[in-house]
Amino acid sequence: MAWANGLIKTIIDRSNHFISCDVAVVIADKYPKARHHYLVLPTEDIPSIYSLNRTHLPLLEELHLLALNITEVRGLQWDNFKVVFHAKPSMQRVHLHVISKDFISDCLKTKKHWNSFNTDLFVPYETIYNQLSNDGCIQRWPKEVVDDLLATPLKCNQCSFEANNMPTLKQHLLEHSE
């Protein structure tokens, strides 16, 4: 099984499920980019957000409900989380990220990681839901826009600090958590 299909293998094993229902499961991200990082995936094989249509709106509502449930089950504050989809997903199977805003993690290693999680490439659930509701589909982003966002300077997600490199940014993020 190819690396990009790893999520499918993970959700097949029920021991990985934190929460599940008839249409979706919640798992821990195997390479978390923050202290708390969960993925909500449908059991239906939907490759990405670009495969969604209006008939999937009830499914998205269920994914969002499971996102809320995982924070409650773990005793965490909903306001401390982003609930988002990637505009440029690296893994097959549409998945909703439920990720704490601290972004403190040994798995957060590169500028590409940071910018894929802290620019407009990380699209809020509400934006995807509304676009799907209004337009009936999600439009793929032009490569130039994606490349520009991935090249964005390393900006703190909590203040105006701009880092020259990932180690400096990671040290700065630790200061926010103290």
mmCIF file with all atom_site columns, C-alpha atoms in Angstrom:
data_model
loop_
_atom_site.group_PDB
_atom_site.id
_atom_site.type_symbol
_atom_site.label_atom_id
_atom_site.label_alt_id
_atom_site.label_comp_id
_atom_site.label_asym_id
_atom_site.label_entity_id
_atom_site.label_seq_id
_atom_site.pdbx_PDB_ins_code
_atom_site.Cartn_x
_atom_site.Cartn_y
_atom_site.Cartn_z
_atom_site.occupancy
_atom_site.B_iso_or_equiv
_atom_site.pdbx_formal_charge
_atom_site.auth_seq_id
_atom_site.auth_comp_id
_atom_site.auth_asym_id
_atom_site.auth_atom_id
_atom_site.pdbx_PDB_model_num
ATOM 1   C CA . MET A 1 1   ? 0.000   0.000  0.000  1.00 0.00 ? 1   MET A CA 1
ATOM 2   C CA . ALA A 1 2   ? 1.426   3.385  -1.015 1.00 0.00 ? 2   ALA A CA 1
ATOM 3   C CA . TRP A 1 3   ? 2.327   5.975  1.655  1.00 0.00 ? 3   TRP A CA 1
ATOM 4   C CA . ALA A 1 4   ? -0.492  8.281  0.507  1.00 0.00 ? 4   ALA A CA 1
ATOM 5   C CA . ASN A 1 5   ? -2.973  5.468  1.270  1.00 0.00 ? 5   ASN A CA 1
ATOM 6   C CA . GLY A 1 6   ? -1.748  4.990  4.845  1.00 0.00 ? 6   GLY A CA 1
ATOM 7   C CA . LEU A 1 7   ? -4.898  6.454  6.386  1.00 0.00 ? 7   LEU A CA 1
ATOM 8   C CA . ILE A 1 8   ? -7.008  3.724  4.844  1.00 0.00 ? 8   ILE A CA 1
ATOM 9   C CA . LYS A 1 9   ? -4.834  1.042  6.453  1.00 0.00 ? 9   LYS A CA 1
ATOM 10  C CA . THR A 1 10  ? -5.024  2.861  9.793  1.00 0.00 ? 10  THR A CA 1
ATOM 11  C CA . ILE A 1 11  ? -8.819  3.114  9.880  1.00 0.00 ? 11  ILE A CA 1
ATOM 12  C CA . ILE A 1 12  ? -9.275  -0.545 8.969  1.00 0.00 ? 12  ILE A CA 1
ATOM 13  C CA . ASP A 1 13  ? -7.736  -1.481 12.333 1.00 0.00 ? 13  ASP A CA 1
ATOM 14  C CA . ARG A 1 14  ? -10.479 -0.710 14.869 1.00 0.00 ? 14  ARG A CA 1
ATOM 15  C CA . SER A 1 15  ? -7.932  -0.500 17.680 1.00 0.00 ? 15  SER A CA 1
ATOM 16  C CA . ASN A 1 16  ? -6.899  2.879  16.209 1.00 0.00 ? 16  ASN A CA 1
ATOM 17  C CA . HIS A 1 17  ? -10.398 4.345  16.655 1.00 0.00 ? 17  HIS A CA 1
ATOM 18  C CA . PHE A 1 18  ? -10.958 6.852  19.450 1.00 0.00 ? 18  PHE A CA 1
ATOM 19  C CA . ILE A 1 19  ? -14.588 7.337  18.418 1.00 0.00 ? 19  ILE A CA 1
ATOM 20  C CA . SER A 1 20  ? -16.571 5.823  15.576 1.00 0.00 ? 20  SER A CA 1
ATOM 21  C CA . CYS A 1 21  ? -20.066 5.778  14.151 1.00 0.00 ? 21  CYS A CA 1
ATOM 22  C CA . ASP A 1 22  ? -21.687 4.231  11.098 1.00 0.00 ? 22  ASP A CA 1
ATOM 23  C CA . VAL A 1 23  ? -20.179 6.780  8.698  1.00 0.00 ? 23  VAL A CA 1
ATOM 24  C CA . ALA A 1 24  ? -16.871 7.932  10.205 1.00 0.00 ? 24  ALA A CA 1
ATOM 25  C CA . VAL A 1 25  ? -14.028 7.331  12.643 1.00 0.00 ? 25  VAL A CA 1
ATOM 26  C CA . VAL A 1 26  ? -11.667 9.473  14.718 1.00 0.00 ? 26  VAL A CA 1
ATOM 27  C CA . ILE A 1 27  ? -8.023  8.455  14.949 1.00 0.00 ? 27  ILE A CA 1
ATOM 28  C CA . ALA A 1 28  ? -4.881  10.067 16.315 1.00 0.00 ? 28  ALA A CA 1
ATOM 29  C CA . ASP A 1 29  ? -2.609  11.511 13.665 1.00 0.00 ? 29  ASP A CA 1
ATOM 30  C CA . LYS A 1 30  ? 0.451   9.212  13.519 1.00 0.00 ? 30  LYS A CA 1
ATOM 31  C CA . TYR A 1 31  ? 2.685   12.240 12.884 1.00 0.00 ? 31  TYR A CA 1
ATOM 32  C CA . PRO A 1 32  ? 0.997   14.921 14.997 1.00 0.00 ? 32  PRO A CA 1
ATOM 33  C CA . LYS A 1 33  ? 1.876   18.515 14.226 1.00 0.00 ? 33  LYS A CA 1
ATOM 34  C CA . ALA A 1 34  ? 0.653   19.735 17.652 1.00 0.00 ? 34  ALA A CA 1
ATOM 35  C CA . ARG A 1 35  ? 0.174   18.412 21.179 1.00 0.00 ? 35  ARG A CA 1
ATOM 36  C CA . HIS A 1 36  ? -3.306  17.211 20.209 1.00 0.00 ? 36  HIS A CA 1
ATOM 37  C CA . HIS A 1 37  ? -3.917  16.169 16.611 1.00 0.00 ? 37  HIS A CA 1
ATOM 38  C CA . TYR A 1 38  ? -6.801  13.962 15.501 1.00 0.00 ? 38  TYR A CA 1
ATOM 39  C CA . LEU A 1 39  ? -8.199  13.018 12.113 1.00 0.00 ? 39  LEU A CA 1
ATOM 40  C CA . VAL A 1 40  ? -11.872 12.442 11.393 1.00 0.00 ? 40  VAL A CA 1
ATOM 41  C CA . LEU A 1 41  ? -12.357 10.220 8.345  1.00 0.00 ? 41  LEU A CA 1
ATOM 42  C CA . PRO A 1 42  ? -15.424 8.886  6.598  1.00 0.00 ? 42  PRO A CA 1
ATOM 43  C CA . THR A 1 43  ? -15.710 5.141  6.171  1.00 0.00 ? 43  THR A CA 1
ATOM 44  C CA . GLU A 1 44  ? -16.798 5.845  2.577  1.00 0.00 ? 44  GLU A CA 1
ATOM 45  C CA . ASP A 1 45  ? -13.878 5.990  0.139  1.00 0.00 ? 45  ASP A CA 1
ATOM 46  C CA . ILE A 1 46  ? -13.783 9.680  -0.802 1.00 0.00 ? 46  ILE A CA 1
ATOM 47  C CA . PRO A 1 47  ? -10.307 10.573 -2.102 1.00 0.00 ? 47  PRO A CA 1
ATOM 48  C CA . SER A 1 48  ? -10.241 14.284 -1.167 1.00 0.00 ? 48  SER A CA 1
ATOM 49  C CA . ILE A 1 49  ? -12.319 17.424 -0.637 1.00 0.00 ? 49  ILE A CA 1
ATOM 50  C CA . TYR A 1 50  ? -12.370 17.794 -4.429 1.00 0.00 ? 50  TYR A CA 1
ATOM 51  C CA . SER A 1 51  ? -14.505 14.644 -4.677 1.00 0.00 ? 51  SER A CA 1
ATOM 52  C CA . LEU A 1 52  ? -17.240 16.053 -2.423 1.00 0.00 ? 52  LEU A CA 1
ATOM 53  C CA . ASN A 1 53  ? -20.628 17.258 -3.648 1.00 0.00 ? 53  ASN A CA 1
ATOM 54  C CA . ARG A 1 54  ? -23.837 18.497 -2.005 1.00 0.00 ? 54  ARG A CA 1
ATOM 55  C CA . THR A 1 55  ? -24.934 14.950 -1.183 1.00 0.00 ? 55  THR A CA 1
ATOM 56  C CA . HIS A 1 56  ? -21.981 14.851 1.248  1.00 0.00 ? 56  HIS A CA 1
ATOM 57  C CA . LEU A 1 57  ? -23.230 17.733 3.416  1.00 0.00 ? 57  LEU A CA 1
ATOM 58  C CA . PRO A 1 58  ? -24.801 15.400 6.026  1.00 0.00 ? 58  PRO A CA 1
ATOM 59  C CA . LEU A 1 59  ? -21.512 13.461 6.134  1.00 0.00 ? 59  LEU A CA 1
ATOM 60  C CA . LEU A 1 60  ? -19.574 16.692 6.743  1.00 0.00 ? 60  LEU A CA 1
ATOM 61  C CA . GLU A 1 61  ? -21.964 17.543 9.569  1.00 0.00 ? 61  GLU A CA 1
ATOM 62  C CA . GLU A 1 62  ? -21.256 14.147 11.130 1.00 0.00 ? 62  GLU A CA 1
ATOM 63  C CA . LEU A 1 63  ? -17.483 14.649 10.746 1.00 0.00 ? 63  LEU A CA 1
ATOM 64  C CA . HIS A 1 64  ? -17.813 17.997 12.519 1.00 0.00 ? 64  HIS A CA 1
ATOM 65  C CA . LEU A 1 65  ? -19.857 16.457 15.321 1.00 0.00 ? 65  LEU A CA 1
ATOM 66  C CA . LEU A 1 66  ? -17.159 13.813 15.823 1.00 0.00 ? 66  LEU A CA 1
ATOM 67  C CA . ALA A 1 67  ? -14.538 16.582 15.892 1.00 0.00 ? 67  ALA A CA 1
ATOM 68  C CA . LEU A 1 68  ? -16.452 18.250 18.702 1.00 0.00 ? 68  LEU A CA 1
ATOM 69  C CA . ASN A 1 69  ? -16.876 14.906 20.467 1.00 0.00 ? 69  ASN A CA 1
ATOM 70  C CA . ILE A 1 70  ? -13.159 14.068 20.485 1.00 0.00 ? 70  ILE A CA 1
ATOM 71  C CA . THR A 1 71  ? -12.315 17.326 22.252 1.00 0.00 ? 71  THR A CA 1
ATOM 72  C CA . GLU A 1 72  ? -15.054 16.662 24.819 1.00 0.00 ? 72  GLU A CA 1
ATOM 73  C CA . VAL A 1 73  ? -13.986 13.033 25.373 1.00 0.00 ? 73  VAL A CA 1
ATOM 74  C CA . ARG A 1 74  ? -10.371 14.140 25.861 1.00 0.00 ? 74  ARG A CA 1
ATOM 75  C CA . GLY A 1 75  ? -11.427 16.945 28.234 1.00 0.00 ? 75  GLY A CA 1
ATOM 76  C CA . LEU A 1 76  ? -10.043 19.681 25.983 1.00 0.00 ? 76  LEU A CA 1
ATOM 77  C CA . GLN A 1 77  ? -11.286 23.196 25.197 1.00 0.00 ? 77  GLN A CA 1
ATOM 78  C CA . TRP A 1 78  ? -12.890 23.478 21.742 1.00 0.00 ? 78  TRP A CA 1
ATOM 79  C CA . ASP A 1 79  ? -11.610 27.065 21.370 1.00 0.00 ? 79  ASP A CA 1
ATOM 80  C CA . ASN A 1 80  ? -8.021  25.794 21.502 1.00 0.00 ? 80  ASN A CA 1
ATOM 81  C CA . PHE A 1 81  ? -8.480  23.830 18.255 1.00 0.00 ? 81  PHE A CA 1
ATOM 82  C CA . LYS A 1 82  ? -8.553  24.341 14.528 1.00 0.00 ? 82  LYS A CA 1
ATOM 83  C CA . VAL A 1 83  ? -11.023 22.142 12.656 1.00 0.00 ? 83  VAL A CA 1
ATOM 84  C CA . VAL A 1 84  ? -9.821  22.179 9.090  1.00 0.00 ? 84  VAL A CA 1
ATOM 85  C CA . PHE A 1 85  ? -9.189  20.450 5.776  1.00 0.00 ? 85  PHE A CA 1
ATOM 86  C CA . HIS A 1 86  ? -6.042  20.708 3.658  1.00 0.00 ? 86  HIS A CA 1
ATOM 87  C CA . ALA A 1 87  ? -6.471  22.454 0.300  1.00 0.00 ? 87  ALA A CA 1
ATOM 88  C CA . LYS A 1 88  ? -3.441  20.425 -0.835 1.00 0.00 ? 88  LYS A CA 1
ATOM 89  C CA . PRO A 1 89  ? -3.843  17.065 0.921  1.00 0.00 ? 89  PRO A CA 1
ATOM 90  C CA . SER A 1 90  ? -0.891  14.680 0.978  1.00 0.00 ? 90  SER A CA 1
ATOM 91  C CA . MET A 1 91  ? -2.908  11.607 2.001  1.00 0.00 ? 91  MET A CA 1
ATOM 92  C CA . GLN A 1 92  ? -5.725  9.769  0.223  1.00 0.00 ? 92  GLN A CA 1
ATOM 93  C CA . ARG A 1 93  ? -9.139  9.763  1.877  1.00 0.00 ? 93  ARG A CA 1
ATOM 94  C CA . VAL A 1 94  ? -10.746 13.018 2.776  1.00 0.00 ? 94  VAL A CA 1
ATOM 95  C CA . HIS A 1 95  ? -10.023 13.834 6.418  1.00 0.00 ? 95  HIS A CA 1
ATOM 96  C CA . LEU A 1 96  ? -10.860 16.599 8.823  1.00 0.00 ? 96  LEU A CA 1
ATOM 97  C CA . HIS A 1 97  ? -8.038  17.740 11.110 1.00 0.00 ? 97  HIS A CA 1
ATOM 98  C CA . VAL A 1 98  ? -8.819  18.512 14.737 1.00 0.00 ? 98  VAL A CA 1
ATOM 99  C CA . ILE A 1 99  ? -5.582  20.104 15.884 1.00 0.00 ? 99  ILE A CA 1
ATOM 100 C CA . SER A 1 100 ? -4.579  22.168 18.880 1.00 0.00 ? 100 SER A CA 1
ATOM 101 C CA . LYS A 1 101 ? -3.331  25.648 18.053 1.00 0.00 ? 101 LYS A CA 1
ATOM 102 C CA . ASP A 1 102 ? -0.056  25.246 19.981 1.00 0.00 ? 102 ASP A CA 1
ATOM 103 C CA . PHE A 1 103 ? 1.724   23.431 17.105 1.00 0.00 ? 103 PHE A CA 1
ATOM 104 C CA . ILE A 1 104 ? 4.278   22.029 19.517 1.00 0.00 ? 104 ILE A CA 1
ATOM 105 C CA . SER A 1 105 ? 5.498   18.732 18.101 1.00 0.00 ? 105 SER A CA 1
ATOM 106 C CA . ASP A 1 106 ? 8.660   16.899 17.152 1.00 0.00 ? 106 ASP A CA 1
ATOM 107 C CA . CYS A 1 107 ? 6.882   15.944 13.913 1.00 0.00 ? 107 CYS A CA 1
ATOM 108 C CA . LEU A 1 108 ? 6.635   19.577 12.824 1.00 0.00 ? 108 LEU A CA 1
ATOM 109 C CA . LYS A 1 109 ? 9.966   19.809 11.039 1.00 0.00 ? 109 LYS A CA 1
ATOM 110 C CA . THR A 1 110 ? 9.814   21.847 7.851  1.00 0.00 ? 110 THR A CA 1
ATOM 111 C CA . LYS A 1 111 ? 8.610   25.161 6.496  1.00 0.00 ? 111 LYS A CA 1
ATOM 112 C CA . LYS A 1 112 ? 6.291   23.189 4.204  1.00 0.00 ? 112 LYS A CA 1
ATOM 113 C CA . HIS A 1 113 ? 4.719   21.480 7.247  1.00 0.00 ? 113 HIS A CA 1
ATOM 114 C CA . TRP A 1 114 ? 4.248   24.793 9.022  1.00 0.00 ? 114 TRP A CA 1
ATOM 115 C CA . ASN A 1 115 ? 2.773   26.582 6.027  1.00 0.00 ? 115 ASN A CA 1
ATOM 116 C CA . SER A 1 116 ? 0.465   23.720 5.104  1.00 0.00 ? 116 SER A CA 1
ATOM 117 C CA . PHE A 1 117 ? -1.023  24.022 8.609  1.00 0.00 ? 117 PHE A CA 1
ATOM 118 C CA . ASN A 1 118 ? -0.795  27.793 9.151  1.00 0.00 ? 118 ASN A CA 1
ATOM 119 C CA . THR A 1 119 ? -1.736  29.531 5.926  1.00 0.00 ? 119 THR A CA 1
ATOM 120 C CA . ASP A 1 120 ? -4.893  29.637 3.839  1.00 0.00 ? 120 ASP A CA 1
ATOM 121 C CA . LEU A 1 121 ? -3.989  26.113 2.692  1.00 0.00 ? 121 LEU A CA 1
ATOM 122 C CA . PHE A 1 122 ? -5.560  24.919 5.945  1.00 0.00 ? 122 PHE A CA 1
ATOM 123 C CA . VAL A 1 123 ? -9.211  25.601 5.159  1.00 0.00 ? 123 VAL A CA 1
ATOM 124 C CA . PRO A 1 124 ? -11.693 25.847 8.038  1.00 0.00 ? 124 PRO A CA 1
ATOM 125 C CA . TYR A 1 125 ? -14.526 23.322 8.122  1.00 0.00 ? 125 TYR A CA 1
ATOM 126 C CA . GLU A 1 126 ? -17.105 26.121 7.828  1.00 0.00 ? 126 GLU A CA 1
ATOM 127 C CA . THR A 1 127 ? -15.512 27.414 4.612  1.00 0.00 ? 127 THR A CA 1
ATOM 128 C CA . ILE A 1 128 ? -15.596 23.977 2.977  1.00 0.00 ? 128 ILE A CA 1
ATOM 129 C CA . TYR A 1 129 ? -19.142 23.325 4.178  1.00 0.00 ? 129 TYR A CA 1
ATOM 130 C CA . ASN A 1 130 ? -20.395 26.690 2.895  1.00 0.00 ? 130 ASN A CA 1
ATOM 131 C CA . GLN A 1 131 ? -18.627 26.388 -0.453 1.00 0.00 ? 131 GLN A CA 1
ATOM 132 C CA . LEU A 1 132 ? -20.029 22.902 -0.941 1.00 0.00 ? 132 LEU A CA 1
ATOM 133 C CA . SER A 1 133 ? -23.497 24.059 0.064  1.00 0.00 ? 133 SER A CA 1
ATOM 134 C CA . ASN A 1 134 ? -23.406 27.089 -2.244 1.00 0.00 ? 134 ASN A CA 1
ATOM 135 C CA . ASP A 1 135 ? -21.435 25.779 -5.230 1.00 0.00 ? 135 ASP A CA 1
ATOM 136 C CA . GLY A 1 136 ? -22.003 22.022 -5.035 1.00 0.00 ? 136 GLY A CA 1
ATOM 137 C CA . CYS A 1 137 ? -18.261 21.304 -5.252 1.00 0.00 ? 137 CYS A CA 1
ATOM 138 C CA . ILE A 1 138 ? -14.850 22.421 -4.046 1.00 0.00 ? 138 ILE A CA 1
ATOM 139 C CA . GLN A 1 139 ? -12.612 24.003 -6.668 1.00 0.00 ? 139 GLN A CA 1
ATOM 140 C CA . ARG A 1 140 ? -9.001  22.847 -6.825 1.00 0.00 ? 140 ARG A CA 1
ATOM 141 C CA . TRP A 1 141 ? -6.495  25.605 -6.073 1.00 0.00 ? 141 TRP A CA 1
ATOM 142 C CA . PRO A 1 142 ? -4.099  26.725 -8.824 1.00 0.00 ? 142 PRO A CA 1
ATOM 143 C CA . LYS A 1 143 ? -0.563  25.373 -8.401 1.00 0.00 ? 143 LYS A CA 1
ATOM 144 C CA . GLU A 1 144 ? 0.903   28.891 -8.322 1.00 0.00 ? 144 GLU A CA 1
ATOM 145 C CA . VAL A 1 145 ? -1.296  29.847 -5.346 1.00 0.00 ? 145 VAL A CA 1
ATOM 146 C CA . VAL A 1 146 ? -0.363  26.679 -3.462 1.00 0.00 ? 146 VAL A CA 1
ATOM 147 C CA . ASP A 1 147 ? 3.343   27.198 -4.187 1.00 0.00 ? 147 ASP A CA 1
ATOM 148 C CA . ASP A 1 148 ? 3.182   30.835 -3.033 1.00 0.00 ? 148 ASP A CA 1
ATOM 149 C CA . LEU A 1 149 ? 1.476   29.862 0.230  1.00 0.00 ? 149 LEU A CA 1
ATOM 150 C CA . LEU A 1 150 ? 4.001   27.092 0.887  1.00 0.00 ? 150 LEU A CA 1
ATOM 151 C CA . ALA A 1 151 ? 6.784   29.659 0.392  1.00 0.00 ? 151 ALA A CA 1
ATOM 152 C CA . THR A 1 152 ? 5.277   32.119 2.889  1.00 0.00 ? 152 THR A CA 1
ATOM 153 C CA . PRO A 1 153 ? 7.719   33.300 5.589  1.00 0.00 ? 153 PRO A CA 1
ATOM 154 C CA . LEU A 1 154 ? 7.556   31.439 8.914  1.00 0.00 ? 154 LEU A CA 1
ATOM 155 C CA . LYS A 1 155 ? 5.035   33.525 10.842 1.00 0.00 ? 155 LYS A CA 1
ATOM 156 C CA . CYS A 1 156 ? 3.872   32.692 14.351 1.00 0.00 ? 156 CYS A CA 1
ATOM 157 C CA . ASN A 1 157 ? 0.198   31.731 14.451 1.00 0.00 ? 157 ASN A CA 1
ATOM 158 C CA . GLN A 1 158 ? -0.257  33.526 17.809 1.00 0.00 ? 158 GLN A CA 1
ATOM 159 C CA . CYS A 1 159 ? 1.574   36.855 17.391 1.00 0.00 ? 159 CYS A CA 1
ATOM 160 C CA . SER A 1 160 ? 3.463   38.937 14.811 1.00 0.00 ? 160 SER A CA 1
ATOM 161 C CA . PHE A 1 161 ? 6.817   37.120 15.253 1.00 0.00 ? 161 PHE A CA 1
ATOM 162 C CA . GLU A 1 162 ? 8.514   35.990 12.045 1.00 0.00 ? 162 GLU A CA 1
ATOM 163 C CA . ALA A 1 163 ? 11.224  33.324 12.306 1.00 0.00 ? 163 ALA A CA 1
ATOM 164 C CA . ASN A 1 164 ? 14.214  32.752 10.043 1.00 0.00 ? 164 ASN A CA 1
ATOM 165 C CA . ASN A 1 165 ? 14.047  28.980 10.471 1.00 0.00 ? 165 ASN A CA 1
ATOM 166 C CA . MET A 1 166 ? 12.021  26.178 12.061 1.00 0.00 ? 166 MET A CA 1
ATOM 167 C CA . PRO A 1 167 ? 14.144  25.760 15.219 1.00 0.00 ? 167 PRO A CA 1
ATOM 168 C CA . THR A 1 168 ? 13.690  29.467 16.010 1.00 0.00 ? 168 THR A CA 1
ATOM 169 C CA . LEU A 1 169 ? 9.952   29.262 15.376 1.00 0.00 ? 169 LEU A CA 1
ATOM 170 C CA . LYS A 1 170 ? 9.615   26.129 17.515 1.00 0.00 ? 170 LYS A CA 1
ATOM 171 C CA . GLN A 1 171 ? 11.468  27.799 20.395 1.00 0.00 ? 171 GLN A CA 1
ATOM 172 C CA . HIS A 1 172 ? 9.172   30.806 20.063 1.00 0.00 ? 172 HIS A CA 1
ATOM 173 C CA . LEU A 1 173 ? 6.074   28.581 20.158 1.00 0.00 ? 173 LEU A CA 1
ATOM 174 C CA . LEU A 1 174 ? 7.317   26.996 23.391 1.00 0.00 ? 174 LEU A CA 1
ATOM 175 C CA . GLU A 1 175 ? 7.483   30.463 24.933 1.00 0.00 ? 175 GLU A CA 1
ATOM 176 C CA . HIS A 1 176 ? 3.773   30.948 24.164 1.00 0.00 ? 176 HIS A CA 1
ATOM 177 C CA . SER A 1 177 ? 2.947   27.763 26.069 1.00 0.00 ? 177 SER A CA 1
ATOM 178 C CA . GLU A 1 178 ? 4.808   28.747 29.240 1.00 0.00 ? 178 GLU A CA 1
#
